[in-house]
Short mmCIF file of C-alpha atoms and ligand atoms in Angstrom, two decimals:
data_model
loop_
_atom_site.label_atom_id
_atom_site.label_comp_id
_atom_site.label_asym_id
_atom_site.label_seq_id
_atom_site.Cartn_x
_atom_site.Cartn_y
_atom_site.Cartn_z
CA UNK A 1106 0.38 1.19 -16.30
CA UNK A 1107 -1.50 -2.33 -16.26
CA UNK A 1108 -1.70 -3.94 -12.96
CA UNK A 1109 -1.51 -8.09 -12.71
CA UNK A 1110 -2.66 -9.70 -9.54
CA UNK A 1111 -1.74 -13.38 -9.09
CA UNK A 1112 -4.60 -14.96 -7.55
CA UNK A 1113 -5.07 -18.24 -8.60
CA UNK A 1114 -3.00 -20.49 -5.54
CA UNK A 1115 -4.25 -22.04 -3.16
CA UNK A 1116 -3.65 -20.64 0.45
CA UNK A 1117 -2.16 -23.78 2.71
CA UNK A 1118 -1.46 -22.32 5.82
CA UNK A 1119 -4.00 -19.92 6.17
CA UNK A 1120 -6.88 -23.10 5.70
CA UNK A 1121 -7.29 -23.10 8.83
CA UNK A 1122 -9.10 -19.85 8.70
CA UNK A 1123 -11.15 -20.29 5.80
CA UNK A 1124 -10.61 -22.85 3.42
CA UNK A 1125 -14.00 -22.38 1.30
CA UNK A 1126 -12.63 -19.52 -0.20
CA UNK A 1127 -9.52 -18.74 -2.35
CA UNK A 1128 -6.91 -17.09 -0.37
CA UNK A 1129 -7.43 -13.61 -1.90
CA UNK A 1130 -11.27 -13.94 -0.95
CA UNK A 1131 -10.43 -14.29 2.59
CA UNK A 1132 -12.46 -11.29 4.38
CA UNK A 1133 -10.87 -8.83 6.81
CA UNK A 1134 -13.47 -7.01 8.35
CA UNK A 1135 -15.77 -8.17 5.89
CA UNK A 1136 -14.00 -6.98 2.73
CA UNK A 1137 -11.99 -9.93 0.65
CA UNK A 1138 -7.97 -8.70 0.47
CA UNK A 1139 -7.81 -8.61 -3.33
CA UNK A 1140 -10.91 -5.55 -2.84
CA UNK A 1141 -8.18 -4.18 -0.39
CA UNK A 1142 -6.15 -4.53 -3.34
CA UNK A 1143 -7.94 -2.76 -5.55
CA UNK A 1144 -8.78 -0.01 -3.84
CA UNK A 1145 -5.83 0.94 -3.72
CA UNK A 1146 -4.99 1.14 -7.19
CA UNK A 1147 -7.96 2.58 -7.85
CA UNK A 1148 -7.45 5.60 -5.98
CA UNK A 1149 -4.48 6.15 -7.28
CA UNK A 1150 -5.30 5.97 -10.49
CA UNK A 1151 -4.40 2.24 -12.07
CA UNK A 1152 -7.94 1.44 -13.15
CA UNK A 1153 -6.77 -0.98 -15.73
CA UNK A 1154 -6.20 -4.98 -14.36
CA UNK A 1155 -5.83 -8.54 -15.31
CA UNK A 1156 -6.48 -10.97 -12.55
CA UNK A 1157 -5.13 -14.56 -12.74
CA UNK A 1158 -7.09 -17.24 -11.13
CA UNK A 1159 -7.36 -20.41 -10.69
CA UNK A 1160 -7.79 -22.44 -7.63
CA UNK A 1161 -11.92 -21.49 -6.58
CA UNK A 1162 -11.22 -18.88 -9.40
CA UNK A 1163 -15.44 -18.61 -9.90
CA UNK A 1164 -15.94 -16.88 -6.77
CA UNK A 1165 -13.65 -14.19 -7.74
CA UNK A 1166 -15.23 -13.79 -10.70
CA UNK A 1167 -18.75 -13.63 -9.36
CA UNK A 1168 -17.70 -11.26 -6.31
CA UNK A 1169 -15.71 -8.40 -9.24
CA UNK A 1170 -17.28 -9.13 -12.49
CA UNK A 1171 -16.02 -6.49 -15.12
CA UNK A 1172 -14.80 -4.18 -11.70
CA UNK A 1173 -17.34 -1.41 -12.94
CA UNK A 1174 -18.51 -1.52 -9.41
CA UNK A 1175 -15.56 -0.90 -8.09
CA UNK A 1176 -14.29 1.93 -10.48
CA UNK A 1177 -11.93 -0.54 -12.26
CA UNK A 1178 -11.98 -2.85 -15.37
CA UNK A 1179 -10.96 -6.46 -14.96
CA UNK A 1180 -9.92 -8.75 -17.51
CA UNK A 1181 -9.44 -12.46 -16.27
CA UNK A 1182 -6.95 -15.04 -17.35
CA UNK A 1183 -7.81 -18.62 -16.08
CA UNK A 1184 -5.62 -21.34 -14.98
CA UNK A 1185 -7.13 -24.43 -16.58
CA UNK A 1186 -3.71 -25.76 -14.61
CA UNK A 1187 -2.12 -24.80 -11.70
CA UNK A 1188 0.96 -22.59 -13.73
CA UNK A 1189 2.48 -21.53 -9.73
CA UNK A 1190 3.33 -18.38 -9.20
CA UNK A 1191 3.95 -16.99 -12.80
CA UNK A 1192 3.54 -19.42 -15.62
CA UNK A 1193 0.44 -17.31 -16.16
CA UNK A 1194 2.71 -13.94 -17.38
CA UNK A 1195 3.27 -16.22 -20.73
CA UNK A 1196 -0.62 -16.12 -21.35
CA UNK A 1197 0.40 -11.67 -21.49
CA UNK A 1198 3.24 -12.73 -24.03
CA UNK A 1199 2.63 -9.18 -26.68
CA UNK A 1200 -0.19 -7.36 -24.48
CA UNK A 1201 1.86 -5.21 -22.81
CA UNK A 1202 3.71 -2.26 -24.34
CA UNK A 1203 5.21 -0.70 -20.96
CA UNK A 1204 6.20 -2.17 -17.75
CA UNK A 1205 3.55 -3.10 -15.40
CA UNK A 1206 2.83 -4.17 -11.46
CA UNK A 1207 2.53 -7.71 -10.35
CA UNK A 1208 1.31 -8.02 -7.10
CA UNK A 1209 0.83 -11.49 -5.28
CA UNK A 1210 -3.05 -11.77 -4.61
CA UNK A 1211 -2.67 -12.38 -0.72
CA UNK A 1212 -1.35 -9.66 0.61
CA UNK A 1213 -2.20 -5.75 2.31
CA UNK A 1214 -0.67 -2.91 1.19
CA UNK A 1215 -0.98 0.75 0.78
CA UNK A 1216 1.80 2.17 -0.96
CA UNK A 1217 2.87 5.11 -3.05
CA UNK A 1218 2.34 3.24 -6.43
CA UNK A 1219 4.24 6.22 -8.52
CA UNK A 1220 7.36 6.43 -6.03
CA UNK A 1221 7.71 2.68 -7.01
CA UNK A 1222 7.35 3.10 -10.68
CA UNK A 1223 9.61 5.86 -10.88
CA UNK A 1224 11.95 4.47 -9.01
CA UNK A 1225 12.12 1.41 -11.65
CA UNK A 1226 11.86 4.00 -14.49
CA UNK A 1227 15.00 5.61 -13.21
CA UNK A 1228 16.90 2.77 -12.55
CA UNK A 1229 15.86 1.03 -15.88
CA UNK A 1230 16.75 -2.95 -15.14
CA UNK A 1231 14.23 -5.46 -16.12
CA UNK A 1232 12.30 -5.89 -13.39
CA UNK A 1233 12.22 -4.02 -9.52
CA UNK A 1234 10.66 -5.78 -6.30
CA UNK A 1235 9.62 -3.65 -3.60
CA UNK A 1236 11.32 -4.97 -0.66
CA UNK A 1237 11.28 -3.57 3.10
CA UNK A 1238 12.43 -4.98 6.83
CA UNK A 1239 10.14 -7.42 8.53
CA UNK A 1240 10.00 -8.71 12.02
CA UNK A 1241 10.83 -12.33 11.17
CA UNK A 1242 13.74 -11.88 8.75
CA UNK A 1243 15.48 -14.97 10.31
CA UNK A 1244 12.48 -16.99 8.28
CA UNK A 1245 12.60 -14.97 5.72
CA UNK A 1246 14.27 -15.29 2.00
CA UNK A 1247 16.82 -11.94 2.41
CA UNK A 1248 17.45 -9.51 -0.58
CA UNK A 1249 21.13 -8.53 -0.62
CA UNK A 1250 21.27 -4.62 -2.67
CA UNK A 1251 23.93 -2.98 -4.06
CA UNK A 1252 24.90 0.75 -3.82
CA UNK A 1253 23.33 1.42 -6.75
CA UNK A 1254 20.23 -0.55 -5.93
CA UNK A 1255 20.60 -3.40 -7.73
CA UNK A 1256 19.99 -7.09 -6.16
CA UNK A 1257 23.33 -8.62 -5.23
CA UNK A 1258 22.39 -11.86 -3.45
CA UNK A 1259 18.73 -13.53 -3.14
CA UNK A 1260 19.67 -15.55 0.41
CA UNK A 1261 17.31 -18.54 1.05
CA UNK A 1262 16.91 -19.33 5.17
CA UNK A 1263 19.29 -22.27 3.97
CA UNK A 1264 22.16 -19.96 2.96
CA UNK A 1265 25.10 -19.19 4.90
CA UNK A 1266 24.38 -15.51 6.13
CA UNK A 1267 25.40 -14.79 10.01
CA UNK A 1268 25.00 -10.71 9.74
CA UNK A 1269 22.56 -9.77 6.94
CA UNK A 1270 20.44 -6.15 6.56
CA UNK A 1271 16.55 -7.40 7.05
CA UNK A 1272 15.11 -6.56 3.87
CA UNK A 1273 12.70 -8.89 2.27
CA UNK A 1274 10.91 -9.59 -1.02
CA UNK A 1275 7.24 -8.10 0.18
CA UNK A 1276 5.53 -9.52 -3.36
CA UNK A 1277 5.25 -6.32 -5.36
CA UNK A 1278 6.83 -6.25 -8.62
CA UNK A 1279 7.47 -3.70 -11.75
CA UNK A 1280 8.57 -5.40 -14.83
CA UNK A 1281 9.33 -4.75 -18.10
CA UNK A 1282 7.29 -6.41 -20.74
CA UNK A 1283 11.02 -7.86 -22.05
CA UNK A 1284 10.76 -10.70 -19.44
CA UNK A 1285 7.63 -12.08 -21.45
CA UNK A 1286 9.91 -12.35 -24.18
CA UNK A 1287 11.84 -14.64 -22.97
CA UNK A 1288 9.35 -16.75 -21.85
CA UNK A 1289 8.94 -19.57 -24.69
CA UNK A 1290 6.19 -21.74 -23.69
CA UNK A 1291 3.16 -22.33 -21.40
CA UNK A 1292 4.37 -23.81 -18.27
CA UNK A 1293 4.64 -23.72 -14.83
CA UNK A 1294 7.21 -21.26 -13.29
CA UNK A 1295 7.90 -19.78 -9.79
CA UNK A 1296 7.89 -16.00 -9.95
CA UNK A 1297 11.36 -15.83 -7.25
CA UNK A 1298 13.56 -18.70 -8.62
CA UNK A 1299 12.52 -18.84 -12.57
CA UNK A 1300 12.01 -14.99 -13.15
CA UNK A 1301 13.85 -12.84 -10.70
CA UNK A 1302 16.61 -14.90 -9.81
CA UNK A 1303 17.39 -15.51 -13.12
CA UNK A 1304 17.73 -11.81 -13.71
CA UNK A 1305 20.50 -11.00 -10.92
CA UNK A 1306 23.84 -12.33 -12.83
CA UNK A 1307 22.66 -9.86 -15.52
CA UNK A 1308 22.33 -6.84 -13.12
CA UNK A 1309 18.42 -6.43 -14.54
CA UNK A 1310 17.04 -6.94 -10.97
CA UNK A 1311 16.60 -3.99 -8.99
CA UNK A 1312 15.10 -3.24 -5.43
CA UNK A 1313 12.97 -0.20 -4.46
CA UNK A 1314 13.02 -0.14 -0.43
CA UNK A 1315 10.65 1.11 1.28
CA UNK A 1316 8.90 0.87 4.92
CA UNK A 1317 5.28 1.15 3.46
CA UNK A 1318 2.78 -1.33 5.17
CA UNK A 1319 2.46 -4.41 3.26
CA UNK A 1320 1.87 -7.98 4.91
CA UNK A 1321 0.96 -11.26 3.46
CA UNK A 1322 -1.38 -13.60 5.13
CA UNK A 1323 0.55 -15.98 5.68
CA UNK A 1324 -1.18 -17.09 9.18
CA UNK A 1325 -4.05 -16.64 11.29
CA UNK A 1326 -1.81 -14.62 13.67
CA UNK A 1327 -0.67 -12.23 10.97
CA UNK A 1328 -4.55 -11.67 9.97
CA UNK A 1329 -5.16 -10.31 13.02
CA UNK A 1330 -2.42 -7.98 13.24
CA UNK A 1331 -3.90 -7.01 10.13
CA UNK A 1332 -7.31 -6.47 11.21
CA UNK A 1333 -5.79 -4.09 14.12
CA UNK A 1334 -3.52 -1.95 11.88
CA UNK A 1335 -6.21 -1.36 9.12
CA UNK A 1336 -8.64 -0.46 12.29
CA UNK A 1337 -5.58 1.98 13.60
CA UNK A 1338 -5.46 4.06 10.30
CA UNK A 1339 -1.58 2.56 10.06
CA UNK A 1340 -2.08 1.24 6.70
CA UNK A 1341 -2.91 3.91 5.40
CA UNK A 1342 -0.58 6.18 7.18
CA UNK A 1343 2.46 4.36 6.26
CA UNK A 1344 1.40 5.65 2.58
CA UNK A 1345 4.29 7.87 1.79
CA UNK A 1346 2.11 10.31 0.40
CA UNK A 1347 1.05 11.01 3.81
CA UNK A 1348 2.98 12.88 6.28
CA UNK A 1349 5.21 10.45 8.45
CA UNK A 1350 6.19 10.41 11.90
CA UNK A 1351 9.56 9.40 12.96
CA UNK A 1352 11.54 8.57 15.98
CA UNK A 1353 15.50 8.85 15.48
CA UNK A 1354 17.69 6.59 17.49
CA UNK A 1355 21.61 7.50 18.29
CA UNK A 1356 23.53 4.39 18.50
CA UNK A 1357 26.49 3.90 20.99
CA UNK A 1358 24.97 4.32 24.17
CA UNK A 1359 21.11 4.26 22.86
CA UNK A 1360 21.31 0.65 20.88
CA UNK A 1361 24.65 -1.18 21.78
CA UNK A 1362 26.57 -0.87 24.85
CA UNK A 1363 28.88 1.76 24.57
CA UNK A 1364 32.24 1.29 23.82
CA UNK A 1365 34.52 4.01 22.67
CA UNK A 1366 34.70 4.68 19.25
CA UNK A 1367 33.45 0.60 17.82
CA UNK A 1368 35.24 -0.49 15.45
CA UNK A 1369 35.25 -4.31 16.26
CA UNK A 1370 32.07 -6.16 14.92
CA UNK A 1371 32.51 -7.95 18.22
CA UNK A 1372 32.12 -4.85 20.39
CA UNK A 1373 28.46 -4.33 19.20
CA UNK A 1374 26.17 -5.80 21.85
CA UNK A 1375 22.32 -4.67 22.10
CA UNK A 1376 21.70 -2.99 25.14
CA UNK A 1377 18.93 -5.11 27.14
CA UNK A 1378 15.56 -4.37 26.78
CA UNK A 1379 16.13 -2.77 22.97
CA UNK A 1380 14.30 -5.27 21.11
CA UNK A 1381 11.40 -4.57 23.16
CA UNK A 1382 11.94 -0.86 22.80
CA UNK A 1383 11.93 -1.02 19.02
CA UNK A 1384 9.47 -3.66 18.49
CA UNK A 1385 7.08 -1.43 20.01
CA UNK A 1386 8.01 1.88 17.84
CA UNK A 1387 7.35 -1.08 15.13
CA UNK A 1388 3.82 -1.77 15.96
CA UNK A 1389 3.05 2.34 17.16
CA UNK A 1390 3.49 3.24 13.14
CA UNK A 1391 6.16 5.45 13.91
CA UNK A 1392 9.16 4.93 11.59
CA UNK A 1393 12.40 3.82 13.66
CA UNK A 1394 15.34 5.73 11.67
CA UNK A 1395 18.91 5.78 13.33
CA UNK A 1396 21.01 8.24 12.84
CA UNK A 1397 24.57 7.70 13.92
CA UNK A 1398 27.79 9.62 14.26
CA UNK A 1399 30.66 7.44 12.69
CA UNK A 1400 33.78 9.54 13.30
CA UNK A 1401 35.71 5.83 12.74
CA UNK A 1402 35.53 6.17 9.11
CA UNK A 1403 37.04 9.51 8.93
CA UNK A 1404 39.96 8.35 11.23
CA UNK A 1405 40.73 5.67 8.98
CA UNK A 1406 39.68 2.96 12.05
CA UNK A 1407 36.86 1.20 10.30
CA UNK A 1408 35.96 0.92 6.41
CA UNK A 1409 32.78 1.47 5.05
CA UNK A 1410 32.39 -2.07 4.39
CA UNK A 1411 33.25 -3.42 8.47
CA UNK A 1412 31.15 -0.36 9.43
CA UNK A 1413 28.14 -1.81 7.38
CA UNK A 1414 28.60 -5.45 8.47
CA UNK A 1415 28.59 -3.97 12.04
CA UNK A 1416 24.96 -2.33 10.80
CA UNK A 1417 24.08 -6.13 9.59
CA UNK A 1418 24.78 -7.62 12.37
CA UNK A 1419 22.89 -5.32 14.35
CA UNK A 1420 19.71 -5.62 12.08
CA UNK A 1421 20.00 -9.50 12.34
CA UNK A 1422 20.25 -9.51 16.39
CA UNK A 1423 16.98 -7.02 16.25
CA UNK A 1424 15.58 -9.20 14.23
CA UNK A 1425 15.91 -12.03 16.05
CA UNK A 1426 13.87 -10.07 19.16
CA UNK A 1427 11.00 -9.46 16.20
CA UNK A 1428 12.42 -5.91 16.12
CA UNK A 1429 13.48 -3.82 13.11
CA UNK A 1430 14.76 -0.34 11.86
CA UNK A 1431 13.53 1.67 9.02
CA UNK A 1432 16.40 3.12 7.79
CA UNK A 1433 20.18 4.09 9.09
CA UNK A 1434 21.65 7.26 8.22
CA UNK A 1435 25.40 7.62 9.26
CA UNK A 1436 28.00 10.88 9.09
CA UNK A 1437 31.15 9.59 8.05
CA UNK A 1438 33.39 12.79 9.04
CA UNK A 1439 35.48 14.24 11.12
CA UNK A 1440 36.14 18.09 11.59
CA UNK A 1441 39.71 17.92 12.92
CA UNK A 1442 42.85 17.31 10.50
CA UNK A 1443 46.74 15.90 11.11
CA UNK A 1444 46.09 12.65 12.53
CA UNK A 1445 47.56 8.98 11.17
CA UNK A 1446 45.59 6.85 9.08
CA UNK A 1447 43.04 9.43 9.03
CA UNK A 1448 40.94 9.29 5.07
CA UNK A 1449 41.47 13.45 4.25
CA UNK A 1450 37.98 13.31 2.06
CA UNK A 1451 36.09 12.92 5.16
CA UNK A 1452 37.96 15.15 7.19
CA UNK A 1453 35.63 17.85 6.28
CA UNK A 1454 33.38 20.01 8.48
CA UNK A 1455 29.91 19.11 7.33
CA UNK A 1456 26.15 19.56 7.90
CA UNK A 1457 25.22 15.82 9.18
CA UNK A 1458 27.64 15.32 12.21
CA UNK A 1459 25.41 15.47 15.29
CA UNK A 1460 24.44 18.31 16.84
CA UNK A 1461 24.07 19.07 13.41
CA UNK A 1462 20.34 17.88 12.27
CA UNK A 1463 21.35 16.95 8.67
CA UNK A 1464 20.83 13.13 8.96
CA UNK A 1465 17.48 14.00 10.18
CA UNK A 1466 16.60 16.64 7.49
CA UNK A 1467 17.95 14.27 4.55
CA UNK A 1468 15.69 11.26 6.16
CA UNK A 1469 12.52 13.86 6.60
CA UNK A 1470 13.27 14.48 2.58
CA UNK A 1471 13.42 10.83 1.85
CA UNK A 1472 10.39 9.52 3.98
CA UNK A 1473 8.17 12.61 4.13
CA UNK A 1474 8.42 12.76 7.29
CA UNK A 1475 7.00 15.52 10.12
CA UNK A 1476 9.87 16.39 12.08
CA UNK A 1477 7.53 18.33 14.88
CA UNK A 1478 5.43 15.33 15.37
CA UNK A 1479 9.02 12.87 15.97
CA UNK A 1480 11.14 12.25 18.57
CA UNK A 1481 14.82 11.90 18.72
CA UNK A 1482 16.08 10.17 21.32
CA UNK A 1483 19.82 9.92 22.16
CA UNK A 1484 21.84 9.47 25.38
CA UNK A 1485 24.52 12.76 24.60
CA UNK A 1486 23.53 16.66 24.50
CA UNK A 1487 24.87 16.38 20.93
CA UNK A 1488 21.46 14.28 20.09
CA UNK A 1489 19.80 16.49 22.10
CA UNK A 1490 20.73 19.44 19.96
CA UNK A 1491 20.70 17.59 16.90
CA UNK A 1492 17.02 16.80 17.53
CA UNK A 1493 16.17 20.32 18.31
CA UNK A 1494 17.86 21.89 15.60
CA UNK A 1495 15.76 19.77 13.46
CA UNK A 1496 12.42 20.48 15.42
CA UNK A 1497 11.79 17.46 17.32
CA UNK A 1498 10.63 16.72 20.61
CA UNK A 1499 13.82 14.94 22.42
CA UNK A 1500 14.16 12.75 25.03
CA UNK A 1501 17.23 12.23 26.96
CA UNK A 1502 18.23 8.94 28.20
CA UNK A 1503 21.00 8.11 30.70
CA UNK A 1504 21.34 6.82 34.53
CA UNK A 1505 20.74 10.05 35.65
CA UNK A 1506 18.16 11.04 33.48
CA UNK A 1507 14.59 11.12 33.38
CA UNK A 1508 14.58 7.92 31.39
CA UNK A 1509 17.34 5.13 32.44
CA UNK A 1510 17.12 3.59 28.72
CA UNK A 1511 15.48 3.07 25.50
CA UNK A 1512 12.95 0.78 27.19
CA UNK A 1513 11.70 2.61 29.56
CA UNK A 1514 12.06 5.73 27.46
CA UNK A 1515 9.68 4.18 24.53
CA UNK A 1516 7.30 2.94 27.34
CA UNK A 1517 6.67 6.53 28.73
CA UNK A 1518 6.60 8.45 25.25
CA UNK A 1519 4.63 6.39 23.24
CA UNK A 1520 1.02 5.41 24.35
ZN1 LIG B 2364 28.89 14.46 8.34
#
């Protein structure tokens, strides 16, 4: 698989920091991003690339040459005009035979490059962005997915959306060398609203999420965030080839007040202090997974569609504190029969209904995650035993226990 990088713009807000140098040749640590970049592919095994440039494109050129010294080989396409952010792609019009990676040329990631492409191979739509949660979704464009993982809704900050899951375009791309055939001419296009937008009415978009670390640098702030988490090792952790580290979250009574069995979206309210809680699991590299018993949707209280707008809204009010989740695993069931209203199909005794670990051991599966290096934190015995069925350390939180809340909890475990 061919790799593109876009890295002809020019960086606006980030001139502050350097504005001698194209915004992909911006050093952290003394090493430009776009040799962050390819390093990555390189180890993984995508050797073969084509970097766009334009804007200060020369230095670029000078600093890579043909990428022999950097295990690679680079092929450059030059912007004569500024073509934005994927005019360029008509310049590939008949290279390339399979799909291939676009990645936006100022950003840091390490990520599982095969996971990705299989994950568009499977799902077979025209193109798949690699979205994930970030801590300033309220700024952010949001990327509304479908069950079956196809893009719904692409919601500008300008759209009406009061609950919304924090997921975000994170400027990785697969796509299938069918979108250069519809491009007709040389011109200047915007990757989001001329390419992938375009392909949602048709279904052809798809989203692979995933809580790999990948941050554009957007601001001087955000560069030295960077500079800390490369320094950490959490760049490279959050690789899901490596072994994860998790810590599981109940919900009533851990997150949002509790209040019976919730099954009015205006019941949810975030315990104080949470934001804080989970913003630092956020920066610690530990993934923040919740894993919820949801007995409402077996007794016929709450559909899955209220429970996941009560989900939304929660992601949007941690987001608002800079806070965000991973991923939310809930059991739907209920093991007793004969009540009214109840839905019989989830009336069913199963393997994911807390104390039983199952949420935990399908989200170890899916993340690759070390269950005896994670916590699970919860404020009944039934997390208790749910996390120690699974084999993770617990932590009990409650007035009378040893920690009075998530806060203080998250303070004391985590260094
Ligand atoms: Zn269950």
């Amino acid at each position: 698989m061919k790799t593109v990088i876009m890295a002809g713009g020019m960086g606006t807000r980030i001139a502050a920091v350097n504005a001698l140098v194209p915004k992909p040749m911006i050093t952290i640590l003394g090493k430009p991003i776009l040799e962050y970049q390819i390093e990555c592919l390189q180890k993984q095994g995508y050797t073969d690339i084509i970097i766009v440039i334009g804007y200060k494109g020369e230095q670029i050129q000078a600093y890579f040459r043909d990428g022999a010294d950097f295990g690679v080989r680079i092929e450059y396409i030059v912007e004569r005009t500024p073509l934005g952010t994927a005019g360029a792609l008509f310049l590939l019009k008949d290279r390339m035979e399979e799909e291939f990676l676009l990645i936006n040329g100022d950003i840091i990631f390490d990520i599982d490059i095969g996971g990705f492409r299989e994950h568009h191979k499977k799902k077979g739509g025209k193109a798949t962005i690699f979205i994930h949660p970030n801590d300033h979704p309220f700024d952010s464009a949001i990327i509304k997915v479908d069950t079956d993982g196809r893009v719904s809704q692409w919601l500008s900050k300008e759209d009406e959306r009061k609950w919304y899951k924090n997921r975000v375009n994170a400027g990785l791309h697969i796509l299938s060398p069918h979108i250069l055939d519809e491009m007709a001419e040389l011109k200047k296009m915007d990757m989001d609203r001329d390419v992938l937008k375009q392909l949602i009415p048709q279904g052809m978009l798809y989203a692979y999420d995933s809580p790999e670390y990948v941050k554009d640098m957007g601001t001087p702030d955000r560069l030295a965030e960077v500079e800390m988490d490369i320094l950490s090792g959490k760049v490279k952790g959050k690789n899901l080839q490596e072994k994860q580290r998790a810590i599981f979250l109940d919900r009533d009574g851990t997150i949002n007040e509790y209040a019976g069995f919730l099954k009015h979206i205006g019941d949810f309210i975030l315990i104080s202090g949470v934001e804080e809680a989970i913003r630092k699991i956020n920066k610690s590299g530990y993934l923040a997974i919740v894993v919820t018993n949801q007995p409402v949707i077996a007794r016929g209280e709450t559909t899955i569609e209220e429970l996941d707008e009560i989900h939304n809204k929660m992601e949007t009010l941690l987001g608002r504190g800079g806070a965000y989740i991973d991923a939310l695993y809930y059991c739907p069931h209920h093991p007793d029969k004969g009540y009214e209203g109840e839905r019989e199909e989830y009336k069913v005794k199963c393997e994911c209904r807390k104390p039983a670990p199952g949420l935990l051991l399908r989200a170890a599966l899916d993340y690759n995650i070390d269950l005896g290096s994670s916590w699970m934190i919860g404020d009944s015995e039934a997390d208790i035993e749910a996390g120690k069925a699974a084999g993770c350390k617990t932590a009990k939180i409650g007035r009378d226990e040893k920690y009075t809340d998530l806060l203080s909890c998250i303070q004391q475990i985590l260094p």
